[in-house]
Short mmCIF file of C-alpha atoms in Angstrom, two decimals:
data_model
loop_
_atom_site.label_atom_id
_atom_site.label_comp_id
_atom_site.label_asym_id
_atom_site.label_seq_id
_atom_site.Cartn_x
_atom_site.Cartn_y
_atom_site.Cartn_z
CA MET B 717 176.02 66.67 -90.86
CA SER B 718 175.57 70.22 -92.07
CA PRO B 719 177.92 71.64 -94.71
CA MET B 720 178.56 74.58 -92.39
CA THR B 721 180.30 72.26 -89.91
CA LEU B 722 183.20 71.75 -92.31
CA SER B 723 186.07 74.23 -92.02
CA ARG B 724 186.71 74.30 -95.78
CA PRO B 725 185.07 72.92 -98.89
CA PRO B 726 186.09 69.41 -99.91
CA LEU B 727 188.54 68.97 -102.74
CA THR B 728 186.71 65.93 -104.13
CA VAL B 729 183.00 65.64 -104.96
CA GLY B 730 181.43 62.31 -105.83
CA PHE B 731 178.47 61.92 -108.15
CA ASP B 732 176.11 59.04 -108.78
CA LEU B 733 175.48 58.19 -112.45
CA ASP B 734 171.96 56.97 -113.35
CA MET B 735 169.34 59.71 -112.89
CA THR B 736 171.96 62.00 -111.33
CA LEU B 737 174.40 62.73 -114.17
CA ILE B 738 172.60 60.83 -116.93
CA ASP B 739 169.02 59.99 -117.85
CA SER B 740 169.57 56.37 -118.74
CA ARG B 741 165.88 55.43 -118.74
CA PRO B 742 165.43 55.35 -122.54
CA GLY B 743 168.53 53.23 -123.02
CA ILE B 744 167.81 50.86 -120.17
CA LYS B 745 164.21 50.44 -121.33
CA ALA B 746 165.42 49.56 -124.83
CA THR B 747 167.90 47.08 -123.37
CA TYR B 748 165.24 45.39 -121.24
CA GLU B 749 162.94 45.10 -124.25
CA ALA B 750 165.67 43.48 -126.35
CA PHE B 751 166.70 41.25 -123.43
CA SER B 752 163.10 40.19 -122.79
CA ALA B 753 162.69 39.21 -126.44
CA GLN B 754 165.98 37.33 -126.47
CA VAL B 755 165.33 35.22 -123.35
CA GLY B 756 161.59 34.79 -123.89
CA VAL B 757 160.57 36.15 -120.49
CA GLU B 758 158.13 39.04 -120.23
CA ILE B 759 159.69 41.96 -118.34
CA ASP B 760 157.87 45.22 -117.65
CA ALA B 761 160.55 47.59 -118.88
CA ASP B 762 158.66 50.69 -117.76
CA LEU B 763 158.43 49.33 -114.23
CA ALA B 764 162.10 48.37 -114.22
CA VAL B 765 163.26 51.85 -115.21
CA SER B 766 161.01 53.45 -112.61
CA ARG B 767 163.17 52.01 -109.84
CA LEU B 768 166.72 52.59 -111.05
CA GLY B 769 169.42 52.84 -108.42
CA PRO B 770 170.12 49.40 -106.97
CA PRO B 771 172.40 46.95 -108.78
CA LEU B 772 171.13 45.07 -111.84
CA GLU B 773 170.98 41.86 -109.82
CA HIS B 774 168.30 43.39 -107.59
CA GLU B 775 166.03 44.17 -110.53
CA LEU B 776 166.52 40.85 -112.27
CA ALA B 777 165.56 39.06 -109.06
CA HIS B 778 162.00 40.31 -109.69
CA TRP B 779 161.89 38.37 -112.96
CA PHE B 780 164.13 35.31 -112.58
CA PRO B 781 164.89 32.65 -109.94
CA GLU B 782 168.05 33.19 -107.93
CA ALA B 783 169.89 30.34 -109.64
CA GLU B 784 169.61 32.13 -113.02
CA ILE B 785 170.66 35.62 -111.98
CA GLU B 786 174.36 35.37 -112.84
CA GLU B 787 173.62 34.05 -116.33
CA ARG B 788 170.91 36.67 -116.94
CA VAL B 789 173.18 39.51 -115.82
CA ALA B 790 175.75 38.42 -118.40
CA GLN B 791 173.11 38.24 -121.14
CA TYR B 792 171.72 41.68 -120.30
CA ARG B 793 175.16 43.27 -120.14
CA ALA B 794 176.11 41.81 -123.52
CA LEU B 795 173.19 43.73 -125.06
CA TYR B 796 173.69 46.93 -123.08
CA PRO B 797 176.27 48.78 -125.22
CA THR B 798 174.18 48.28 -128.36
CA TYR B 799 170.91 49.56 -126.92
CA ALA B 800 171.67 51.83 -123.96
CA ILE B 801 174.59 54.12 -124.69
CA GLU B 802 173.38 56.28 -127.58
CA ALA B 803 169.83 56.45 -126.22
CA SER B 804 170.86 57.87 -122.84
CA LEU B 805 171.21 61.63 -122.33
CA ALA B 806 173.03 63.91 -119.92
CA MET B 807 170.85 65.33 -117.16
CA ALA B 808 170.33 69.07 -117.19
CA GLY B 809 173.23 70.73 -115.37
CA ALA B 810 175.43 67.61 -115.32
CA ARG B 811 178.37 69.02 -117.26
CA ASP B 812 178.14 72.36 -115.45
CA ALA B 813 178.22 70.63 -112.04
CA ILE B 814 181.48 68.89 -112.95
CA GLN B 815 182.88 72.17 -114.25
CA ALA B 816 181.85 74.09 -111.13
CA VAL B 817 183.87 71.75 -108.94
CA ARG B 818 186.87 72.02 -111.24
CA GLU B 819 186.70 75.81 -111.28
CA ALA B 820 187.02 75.70 -107.50
CA GLY B 821 190.16 73.58 -107.78
CA GLY B 822 188.44 70.34 -106.89
CA ARG B 823 188.27 66.82 -108.30
CA THR B 824 185.18 64.87 -109.34
CA ILE B 825 184.56 61.14 -109.18
CA VAL B 826 181.61 59.03 -110.27
CA VAL B 827 180.61 56.24 -107.88
CA THR B 828 177.83 54.06 -109.22
CA ALA B 829 176.18 50.68 -108.85
CA LYS B 830 176.44 50.24 -112.62
CA ASN B 831 179.27 48.06 -113.82
CA GLU B 832 182.32 50.21 -114.44
CA PRO B 833 182.89 49.55 -118.17
CA HIS B 834 179.34 50.59 -119.07
CA ALA B 835 179.53 53.64 -116.79
CA LYS B 836 182.66 54.75 -118.62
CA LEU B 837 181.01 54.19 -122.01
CA HIS B 838 178.14 56.48 -121.01
CA LEU B 839 180.41 59.25 -119.76
CA THR B 840 182.70 59.11 -122.79
CA HIS B 841 179.75 59.18 -125.19
CA LEU B 842 178.29 62.24 -123.43
CA GLY B 843 181.57 64.08 -123.05
CA ILE B 844 181.44 64.07 -119.25
CA ASP B 845 184.96 63.66 -117.93
CA PRO B 846 185.31 63.03 -114.19
CA ASP B 847 188.71 62.38 -112.65
CA ALA B 848 187.80 58.80 -111.72
CA VAL B 849 184.94 56.32 -112.24
CA ILE B 850 184.22 53.56 -109.74
CA GLY B 851 181.49 51.06 -110.54
CA GLY B 852 179.77 48.16 -108.82
CA LEU B 853 179.09 49.90 -105.50
CA TRP B 854 175.67 50.43 -103.95
CA ALA B 855 174.32 52.33 -100.92
CA GLU B 856 176.66 52.02 -97.92
CA GLY B 857 179.12 50.20 -100.17
CA LYS B 858 179.78 53.48 -101.98
CA ALA B 859 181.51 54.76 -98.86
CA GLU B 860 184.51 52.59 -99.72
CA ALA B 861 185.31 54.64 -102.84
CA LEU B 862 184.27 57.95 -101.30
CA ARG B 863 186.69 57.45 -98.41
CA GLU B 864 189.47 56.20 -100.68
CA HIS B 865 189.23 59.38 -102.76
CA SER B 866 188.66 61.65 -99.73
CA ALA B 867 185.32 62.85 -101.09
CA GLY B 868 183.66 65.34 -98.78
CA VAL B 869 180.42 65.61 -100.78
CA TYR B 870 178.38 62.94 -102.55
CA VAL B 871 175.62 63.87 -104.98
CA GLY B 872 172.91 61.33 -105.81
CA ASP B 873 169.23 60.82 -106.49
CA HIS B 874 168.42 57.76 -104.36
CA THR B 875 168.06 57.15 -100.64
CA GLY B 876 170.83 54.58 -101.11
CA ASP B 877 173.09 57.44 -102.19
CA VAL B 878 172.20 59.34 -99.03
CA ARG B 879 173.15 56.31 -96.95
CA GLY B 880 176.41 55.96 -98.85
CA ALA B 881 177.33 59.58 -98.17
CA ALA B 882 176.51 59.17 -94.49
CA ALA B 883 178.61 56.02 -94.22
CA ALA B 884 181.56 57.93 -95.68
CA GLY B 885 181.06 60.97 -93.45
CA ALA B 886 180.39 63.07 -96.55
CA VAL B 887 177.82 65.81 -97.08
CA SER B 888 174.81 64.30 -98.85
CA VAL B 889 173.53 66.48 -101.69
CA ALA B 890 170.43 64.86 -103.16
CA VAL B 891 168.74 65.69 -106.45
CA ALA B 892 165.06 64.86 -106.89
CA THR B 893 165.50 63.59 -110.44
CA GLY B 894 165.29 59.86 -109.78
CA PRO B 895 162.82 57.46 -108.16
CA CYS B 896 162.94 59.17 -104.74
CA ASP B 897 161.11 62.43 -104.12
CA GLU B 898 162.24 65.30 -101.91
CA ALA B 899 160.40 64.01 -98.85
CA GLU B 900 161.99 60.56 -99.12
CA LEU B 901 165.45 62.03 -99.60
CA ARG B 902 165.09 64.34 -96.60
CA ALA B 903 163.70 61.52 -94.47
CA ALA B 904 166.73 59.40 -95.38
CA GLY B 905 169.00 62.14 -94.01
CA ALA B 906 170.07 64.21 -97.03
CA ASP B 907 171.83 67.40 -95.94
CA VAL B 908 170.71 69.28 -99.05
CA VAL B 909 167.98 68.50 -101.59
CA LEU B 910 168.06 70.22 -104.98
CA PRO B 911 165.40 69.90 -107.68
CA ASP B 912 168.12 68.99 -110.21
CA LEU B 913 171.76 69.65 -111.06
CA THR B 914 171.02 73.02 -112.62
CA GLU B 915 170.90 74.22 -108.99
CA PHE B 916 174.21 72.64 -108.04
CA ARG B 917 176.54 75.47 -109.07
CA ALA B 918 174.71 78.06 -106.95
CA TRP B 919 174.73 75.71 -103.94
CA TRP B 920 178.39 74.80 -104.47
CA GLU B 921 179.56 78.41 -104.80
CA ALA B 922 177.67 79.39 -101.64
CA TYR B 923 179.08 76.34 -99.85
CA CYS B 924 182.63 77.20 -100.91
CA GLY B 925 182.03 80.73 -99.63
#
């Protein structure tokens, strides 16, 4: 779908969290290192943070048998607020992207695979204040929240975000700031690919006409 096929700009824009609005790599790496030491299992934290996007359970399946995943998720999440929140930074242009939508009279929501309490901790710490935060949704599953909030645009950094936008009938705006490069994002069907969120305002204002 091309943005030009819509008769008016959407009133709600959805954003992914990790590597779209925030650079959570330093915090997640620190959490994995502490988690690895606690459970006595060697985890390559650098490798883990190079493939952010899917739910935590997907990553932990690389390091633990299926029967342990639920327990390990709980252990990791117990450590997360201590190690990940202060170490994670806002991505360039993140606050301005939220503001640009608001200036046009729109609403912003964050739809992320991260569990919702930790997503909210990140956003509060960084002073990013969307109208709603919905956690625990991945790829096509994100369409549930996007449709519920009537989001006409979804901004993300992963091919899973592109698929989520498509499943919701929303315009997919991809930013090449995560694990997927421009070619991968375009191949997945992104309507627009931006180098990062510093380019979002210009695109949004042109889109709103």
